[in-house]
Coordinates of C-alpha atoms in Angstrom, one line a residue:
X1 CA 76.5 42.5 -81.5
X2 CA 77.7 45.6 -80.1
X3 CA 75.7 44.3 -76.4
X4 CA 77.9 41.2 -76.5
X5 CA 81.2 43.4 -76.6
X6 CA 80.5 44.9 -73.5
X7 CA 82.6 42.2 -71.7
X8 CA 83.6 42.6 -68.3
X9 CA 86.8 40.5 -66.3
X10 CA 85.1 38.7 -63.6
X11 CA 87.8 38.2 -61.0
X12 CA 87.7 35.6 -58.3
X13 CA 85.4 33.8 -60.0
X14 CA 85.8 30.5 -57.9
X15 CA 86.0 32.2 -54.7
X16 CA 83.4 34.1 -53.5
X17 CA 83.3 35.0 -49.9
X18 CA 82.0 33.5 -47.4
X19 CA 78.9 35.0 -45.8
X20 CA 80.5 35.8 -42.5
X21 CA 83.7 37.7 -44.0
X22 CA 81.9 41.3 -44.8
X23 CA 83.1 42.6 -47.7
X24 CA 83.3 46.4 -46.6
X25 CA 83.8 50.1 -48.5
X26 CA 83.4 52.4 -45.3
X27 CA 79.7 52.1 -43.9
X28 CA 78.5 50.5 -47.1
X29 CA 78.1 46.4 -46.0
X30 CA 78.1 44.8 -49.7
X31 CA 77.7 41.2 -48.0
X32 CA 75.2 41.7 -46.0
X33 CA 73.2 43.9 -48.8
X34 CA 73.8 40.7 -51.2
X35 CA 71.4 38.5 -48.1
X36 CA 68.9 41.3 -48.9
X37 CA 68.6 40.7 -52.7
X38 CA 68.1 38.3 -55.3
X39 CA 70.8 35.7 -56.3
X40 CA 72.8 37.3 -59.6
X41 CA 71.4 40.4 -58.7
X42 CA 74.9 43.4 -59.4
X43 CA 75.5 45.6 -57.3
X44 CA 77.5 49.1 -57.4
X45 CA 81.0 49.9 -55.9
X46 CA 82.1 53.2 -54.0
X47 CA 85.4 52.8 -55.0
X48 CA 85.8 52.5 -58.2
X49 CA 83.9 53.6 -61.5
X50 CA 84.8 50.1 -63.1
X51 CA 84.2 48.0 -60.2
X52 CA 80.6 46.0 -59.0
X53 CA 79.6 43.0 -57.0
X54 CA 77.4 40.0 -58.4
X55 CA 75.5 38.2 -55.6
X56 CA 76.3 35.0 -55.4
X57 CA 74.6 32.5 -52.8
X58 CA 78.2 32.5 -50.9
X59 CA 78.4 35.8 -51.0
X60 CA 79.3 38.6 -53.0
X61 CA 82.2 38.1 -55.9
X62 CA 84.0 40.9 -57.2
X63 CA 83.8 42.1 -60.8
X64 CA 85.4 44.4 -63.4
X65 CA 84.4 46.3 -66.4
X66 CA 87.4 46.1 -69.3
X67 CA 89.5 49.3 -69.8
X68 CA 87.7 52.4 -71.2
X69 CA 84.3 51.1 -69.6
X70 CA 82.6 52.0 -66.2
X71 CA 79.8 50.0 -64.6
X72 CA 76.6 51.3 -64.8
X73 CA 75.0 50.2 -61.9
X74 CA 71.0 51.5 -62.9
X75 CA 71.1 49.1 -66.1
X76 CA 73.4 46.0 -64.6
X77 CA 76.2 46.6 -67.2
X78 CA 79.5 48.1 -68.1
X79 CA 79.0 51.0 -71.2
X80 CA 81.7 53.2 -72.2
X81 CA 83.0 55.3 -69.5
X82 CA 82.2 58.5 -71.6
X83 CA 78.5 57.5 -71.5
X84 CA 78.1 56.4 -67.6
X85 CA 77.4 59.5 -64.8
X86 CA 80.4 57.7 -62.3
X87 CA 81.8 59.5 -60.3
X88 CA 83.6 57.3 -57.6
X89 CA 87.2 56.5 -57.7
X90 CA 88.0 59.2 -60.7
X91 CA 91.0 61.0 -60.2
X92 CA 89.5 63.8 -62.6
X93 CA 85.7 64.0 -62.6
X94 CA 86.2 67.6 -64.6
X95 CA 88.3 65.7 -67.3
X96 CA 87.0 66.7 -70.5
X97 CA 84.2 68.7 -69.3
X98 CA 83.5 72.3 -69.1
X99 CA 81.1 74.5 -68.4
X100 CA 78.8 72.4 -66.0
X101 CA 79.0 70.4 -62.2
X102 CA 79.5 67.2 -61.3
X103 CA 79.3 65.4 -58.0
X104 CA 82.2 65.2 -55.3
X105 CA 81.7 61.7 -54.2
X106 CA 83.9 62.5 -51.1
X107 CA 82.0 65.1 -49.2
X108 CA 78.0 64.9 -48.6
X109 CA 76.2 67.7 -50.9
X110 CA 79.7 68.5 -52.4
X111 CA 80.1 69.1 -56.4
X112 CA 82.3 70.5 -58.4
X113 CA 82.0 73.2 -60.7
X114 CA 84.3 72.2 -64.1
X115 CA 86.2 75.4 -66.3
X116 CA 88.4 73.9 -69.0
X117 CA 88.8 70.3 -67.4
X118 CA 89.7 71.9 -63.9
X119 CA 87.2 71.5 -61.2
X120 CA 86.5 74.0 -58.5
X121 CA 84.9 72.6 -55.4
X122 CA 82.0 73.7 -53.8
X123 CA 78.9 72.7 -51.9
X124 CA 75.2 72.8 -51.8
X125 CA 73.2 74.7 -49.4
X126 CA 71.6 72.9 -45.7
X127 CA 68.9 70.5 -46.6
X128 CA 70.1 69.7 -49.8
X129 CA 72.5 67.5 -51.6
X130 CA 73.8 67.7 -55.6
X131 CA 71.5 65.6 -58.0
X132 CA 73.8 64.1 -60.7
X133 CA 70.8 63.9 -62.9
X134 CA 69.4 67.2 -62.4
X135 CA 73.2 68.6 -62.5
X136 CA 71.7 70.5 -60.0
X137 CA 71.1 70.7 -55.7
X138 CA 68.4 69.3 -55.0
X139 CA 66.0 69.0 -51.7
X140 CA 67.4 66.6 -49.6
X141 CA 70.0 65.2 -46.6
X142 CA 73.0 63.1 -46.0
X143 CA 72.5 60.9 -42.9
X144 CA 72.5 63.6 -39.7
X145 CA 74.8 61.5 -37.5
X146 CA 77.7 61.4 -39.9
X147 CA 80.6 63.4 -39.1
X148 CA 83.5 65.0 -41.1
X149 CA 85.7 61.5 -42.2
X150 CA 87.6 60.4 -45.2
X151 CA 86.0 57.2 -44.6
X152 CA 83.3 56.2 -47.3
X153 CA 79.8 56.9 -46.6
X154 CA 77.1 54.9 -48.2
X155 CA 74.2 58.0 -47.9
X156 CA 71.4 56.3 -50.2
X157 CA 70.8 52.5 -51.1
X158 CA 69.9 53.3 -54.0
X159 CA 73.0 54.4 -54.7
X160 CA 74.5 50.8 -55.4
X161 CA 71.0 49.1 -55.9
X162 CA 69.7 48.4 -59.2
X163 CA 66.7 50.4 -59.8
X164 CA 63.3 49.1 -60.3
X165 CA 63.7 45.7 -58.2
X166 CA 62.5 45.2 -54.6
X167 CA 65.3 43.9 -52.2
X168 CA 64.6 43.6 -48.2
X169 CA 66.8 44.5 -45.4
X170 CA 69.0 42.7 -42.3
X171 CA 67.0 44.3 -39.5
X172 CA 63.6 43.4 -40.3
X173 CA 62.1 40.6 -42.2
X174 CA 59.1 42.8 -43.4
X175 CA 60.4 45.0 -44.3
X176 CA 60.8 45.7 -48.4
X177 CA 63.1 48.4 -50.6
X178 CA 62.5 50.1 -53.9
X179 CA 64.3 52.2 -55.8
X180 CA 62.0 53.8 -58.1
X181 CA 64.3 55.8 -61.2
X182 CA 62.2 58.9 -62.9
X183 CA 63.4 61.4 -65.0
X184 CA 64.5 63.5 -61.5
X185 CA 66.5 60.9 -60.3
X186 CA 66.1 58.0 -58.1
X187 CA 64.6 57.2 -54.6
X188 CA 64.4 55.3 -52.1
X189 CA 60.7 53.7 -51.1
X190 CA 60.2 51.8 -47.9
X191 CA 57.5 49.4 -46.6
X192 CA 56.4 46.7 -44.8
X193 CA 54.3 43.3 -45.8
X194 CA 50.9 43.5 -44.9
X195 CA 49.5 41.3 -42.2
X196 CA 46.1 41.2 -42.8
X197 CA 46.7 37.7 -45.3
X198 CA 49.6 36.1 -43.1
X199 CA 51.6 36.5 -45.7
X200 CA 53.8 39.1 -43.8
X201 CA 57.6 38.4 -44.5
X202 CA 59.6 39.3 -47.4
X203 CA 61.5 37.0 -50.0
X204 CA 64.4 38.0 -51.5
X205 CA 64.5 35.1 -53.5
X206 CA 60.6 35.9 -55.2
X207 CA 60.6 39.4 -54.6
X208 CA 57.4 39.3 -53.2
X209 CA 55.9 39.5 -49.8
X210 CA 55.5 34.9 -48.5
X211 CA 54.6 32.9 -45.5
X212 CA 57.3 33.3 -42.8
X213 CA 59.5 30.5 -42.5
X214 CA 62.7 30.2 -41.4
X215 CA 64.8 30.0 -44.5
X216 CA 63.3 33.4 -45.4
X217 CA 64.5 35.3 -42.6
X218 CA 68.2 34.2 -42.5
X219 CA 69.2 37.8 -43.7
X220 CA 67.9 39.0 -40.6
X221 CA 71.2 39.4 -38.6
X222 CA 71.3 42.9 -37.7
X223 CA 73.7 43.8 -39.3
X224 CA 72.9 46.9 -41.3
X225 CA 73.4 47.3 -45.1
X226 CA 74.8 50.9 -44.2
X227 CA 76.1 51.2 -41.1
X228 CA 76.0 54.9 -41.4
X229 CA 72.4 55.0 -41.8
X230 CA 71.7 53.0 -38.9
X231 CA 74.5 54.0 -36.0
X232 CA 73.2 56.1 -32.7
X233 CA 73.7 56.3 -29.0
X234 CA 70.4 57.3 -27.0
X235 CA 67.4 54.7 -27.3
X236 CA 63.9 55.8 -28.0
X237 CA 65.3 58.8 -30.0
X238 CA 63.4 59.8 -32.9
X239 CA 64.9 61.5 -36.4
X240 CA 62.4 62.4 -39.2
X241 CA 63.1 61.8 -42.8
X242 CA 64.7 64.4 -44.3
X243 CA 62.9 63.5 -47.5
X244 CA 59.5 61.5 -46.9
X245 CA 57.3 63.4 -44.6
X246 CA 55.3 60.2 -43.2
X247 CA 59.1 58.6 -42.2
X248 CA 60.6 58.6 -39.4
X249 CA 63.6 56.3 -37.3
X250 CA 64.0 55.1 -33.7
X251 CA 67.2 54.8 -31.9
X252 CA 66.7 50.9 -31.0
X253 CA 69.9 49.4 -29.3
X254 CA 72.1 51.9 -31.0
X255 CA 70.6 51.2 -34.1
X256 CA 68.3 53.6 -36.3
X257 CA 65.1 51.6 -37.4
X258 CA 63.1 52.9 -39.8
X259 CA 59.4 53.5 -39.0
X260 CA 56.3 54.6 -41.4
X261 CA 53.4 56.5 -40.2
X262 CA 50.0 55.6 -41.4
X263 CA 48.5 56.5 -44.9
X264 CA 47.6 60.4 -44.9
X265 CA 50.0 60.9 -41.8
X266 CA 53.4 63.0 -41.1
X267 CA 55.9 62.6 -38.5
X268 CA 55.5 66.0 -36.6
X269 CA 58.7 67.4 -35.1
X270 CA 57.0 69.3 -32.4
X271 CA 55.2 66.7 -30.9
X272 CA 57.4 63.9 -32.0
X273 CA 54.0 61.7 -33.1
X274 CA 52.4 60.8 -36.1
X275 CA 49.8 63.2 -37.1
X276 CA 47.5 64.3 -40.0
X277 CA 49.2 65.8 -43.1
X278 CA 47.6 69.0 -42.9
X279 CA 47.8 69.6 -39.1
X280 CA 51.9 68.0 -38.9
X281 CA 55.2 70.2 -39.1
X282 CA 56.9 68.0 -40.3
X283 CA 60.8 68.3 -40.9
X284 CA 61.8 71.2 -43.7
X285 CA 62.4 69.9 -47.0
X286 CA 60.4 66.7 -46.6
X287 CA 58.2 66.1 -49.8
X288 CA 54.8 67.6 -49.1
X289 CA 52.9 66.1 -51.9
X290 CA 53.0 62.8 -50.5
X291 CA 49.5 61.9 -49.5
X292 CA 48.4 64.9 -51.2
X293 CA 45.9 64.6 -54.5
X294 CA 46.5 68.5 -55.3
X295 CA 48.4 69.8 -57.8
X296 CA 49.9 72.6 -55.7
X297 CA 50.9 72.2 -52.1
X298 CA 52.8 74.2 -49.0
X299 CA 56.0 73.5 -48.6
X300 CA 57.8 73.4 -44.9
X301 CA 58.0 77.1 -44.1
X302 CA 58.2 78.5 -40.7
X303 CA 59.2 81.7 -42.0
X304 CA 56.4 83.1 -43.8
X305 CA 54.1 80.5 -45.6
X306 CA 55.5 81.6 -49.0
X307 CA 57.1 78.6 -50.7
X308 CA 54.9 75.8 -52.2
X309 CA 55.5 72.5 -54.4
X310 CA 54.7 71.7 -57.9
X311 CA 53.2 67.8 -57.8
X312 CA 54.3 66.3 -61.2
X313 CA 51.8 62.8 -61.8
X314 CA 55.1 60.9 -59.8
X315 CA 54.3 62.9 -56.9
X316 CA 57.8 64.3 -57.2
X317 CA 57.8 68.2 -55.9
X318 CA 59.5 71.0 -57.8
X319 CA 60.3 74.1 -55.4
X320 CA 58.3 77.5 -56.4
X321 CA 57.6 80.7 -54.2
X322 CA 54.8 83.3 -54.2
X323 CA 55.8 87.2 -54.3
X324 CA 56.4 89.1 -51.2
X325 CA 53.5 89.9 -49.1
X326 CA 52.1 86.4 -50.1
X327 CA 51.8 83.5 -48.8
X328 CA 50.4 79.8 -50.1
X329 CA 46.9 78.7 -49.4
X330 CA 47.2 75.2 -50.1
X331 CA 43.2 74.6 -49.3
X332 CA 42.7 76.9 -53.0
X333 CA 46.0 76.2 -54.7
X334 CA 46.9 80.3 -54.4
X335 CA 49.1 82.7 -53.2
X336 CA 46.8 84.8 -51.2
X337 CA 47.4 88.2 -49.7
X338 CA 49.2 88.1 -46.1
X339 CA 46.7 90.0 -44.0
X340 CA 44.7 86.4 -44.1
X341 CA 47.9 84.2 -43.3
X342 CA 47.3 84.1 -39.1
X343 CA 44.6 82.1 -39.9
X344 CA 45.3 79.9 -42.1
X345 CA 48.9 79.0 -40.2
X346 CA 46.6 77.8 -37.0
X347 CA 45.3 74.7 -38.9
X348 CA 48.4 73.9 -41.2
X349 CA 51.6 72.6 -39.5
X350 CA 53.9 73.4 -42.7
X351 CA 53.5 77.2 -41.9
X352 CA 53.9 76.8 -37.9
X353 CA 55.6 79.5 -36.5
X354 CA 55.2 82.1 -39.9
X355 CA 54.7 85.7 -39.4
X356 CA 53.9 88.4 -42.1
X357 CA 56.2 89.6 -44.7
X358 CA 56.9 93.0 -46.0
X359 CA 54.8 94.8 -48.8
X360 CA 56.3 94.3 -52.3
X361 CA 54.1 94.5 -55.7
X362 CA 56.2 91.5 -57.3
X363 CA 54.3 88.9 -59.0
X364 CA 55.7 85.3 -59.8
X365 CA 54.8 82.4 -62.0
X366 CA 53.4 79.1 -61.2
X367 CA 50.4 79.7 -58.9
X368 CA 48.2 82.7 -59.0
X369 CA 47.6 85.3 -57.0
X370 CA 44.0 85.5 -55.4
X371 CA 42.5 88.4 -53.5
X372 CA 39.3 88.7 -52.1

């Protein structure tokens, strides 16, 4: 009984939009992200805590959770407000609250810290953004061509997208989304229908790579389901992922389009190419146990070799660091002494450019130490 009192106001019920009136908040395109998914799939608002979007086959139609309830967008339902991690649209995200952080939804990587209700703002350091789950920065980027605006910025799809279901996208009709939720938050994945059986198009409909016909790829208009994730000026220029080390984007007629390398490859910033994992620099921060079946790998360190990754069974990578005059030998899974370092750098991109570090007796947990 209590799921059935979890009613919600739908509003404009008998009027949904047509397909060719975008329904907009800032760079975040709800209509055309409604052509990428499922009919009745819900999707999430920027604007307001209590506000989603059910996908209609006309177009998007505006919905409303009842006083006292927010939507939460990751199970397709409106729960008391107390019990949802919303953020957008709330005048007092410290309200109630003390002692911890929370996310300010207006500035990329920015959070507030909360003392007695009152929040004092703050923000997380280059290369990472705050992680509402982990309460916590975290590795990662906003998009790198967004400038300072008040406007709203869409920075993740899976920020609005319900977790766990495949959608597609507007500028490419192979192209497939997934937002895969884990106990360290959740992520975007990205790929492409296979060729190999014809059957090399995706449906939004099925949720499953068909035949290409033309029904299927009416989404395909162009226009972007972020606009801020797609936006640039100089074609043929290439961006890697922040996140996904085997990711990259194109400036294609001032749009950014997403490109994958092949299995076991990187995007290397240096050459600007697709190379092998262990021979790519690939761009700082980008999750280095992709690919990867060991346990413990290098992370992106031009300094001096010495961070590393955790790989949890997910492939998700918590941060760690050896001790000073140490660096990572991912080829062992060690922190080895620095005097062997010049080497090892030569054949592994994620330490191009590292030089030796000063003497210090410190030890550190997570990998061992091994000298020979």
């Amino acid at each position: 009984m209590a799921g059935k009192l979890l009613l919600v106001t739908i509003l404009c019920l008998m009027g949904g939009s047509a397909l060719g009136e975008d329904i907009l908040e800032g760079t975040y395109n709800v209509t055309a992200f409604c052509t990428a998914v499922k009919i009745g799939t819900q999707l999430g608002s920027l604007e307001s805590c209590q506000k989603y979007y059910v996908c209609q086959s006309t177009g998007p139609v505006v919905a409303e959770c009842q006083t006292g309830y927010s939507y939460d967008y990751k199970k397709s339902t409106c729960a008391l407000s107390s019990q949802v991690d919303c953020y957008y649209g709330v005048a007092e995200p410290c309200a109630g609250k003390n002692g911890t952080w929370v996310p300010n939804t207006a500035v990329c990587g920015g959070y507030y810290y909360c003392d007695n209700g009152v929040g004092k703002a703050g923000s997380c350091p280059p290369n990472q953004i705050f992680n509402s789950v982990k309460v916590a920065c975290d590795w990662g980027s906003c998009q790198s061509n967004l400038g300072d605006s008040d406007e709203i910025v869409l920075t993740s799809l899976c920020d609005v997208a319900p977790p766990n279901q495949y959608f597609g996208d507007t500028k490419d009709c192979a192209t497939w989304n997934f937002c895969v939720s884990n106990s360290s938050g959740v992520f975007l994945q990205t790929g492409k229908c296979p060729t190999a059986n014809k059957q090399d198009v995706y449906n939004a409909a099925t949720q499953q790579c068909t035949y290409n016909t033309t029904s299927v790829c009416t989404r395909v208009t162009g226009v972007p389901l972020s606009s801020a994730s797609t936006s640039c000026s100089t074609d043929g220029e290439k961006q890697a992922s922040a996140t996904v080390c085997g990711t990259y984007s194109v400036c294609t007629k001032g749009k950014w389009v997403q490109q994958s390398c092949s299995t076991g490859y990187y995007y290397d910033v240096l050459q600007k190419i697709c190379v092998t994992r262990q021979l790519a620099t690939p761009e700082p921060g980008c999750n280095r146990c992709q690919y990867s079946d060991k346990q413990f790998v290098n992370a992106v360190n031009s300094e001096n070799c010495s961070s590393y990754y955790y790989c949890n069974s997910n492939r998700d990578a918590t941060l760690l660091s050896c001790p000073e005059s140490y660096f990572f030998n991912e080829a062992v899974g060690a922190c080895k002494s620095d005097d062997e370092m010049e080497a090892y750098v030569k054949n592994n991109g994620a330490c191009y450019g590292s030089s030796l570090t000063t003497t210090s007796d410190t030890t550190d947990d997570g990998a061992t130490t091994v000298d020979e």
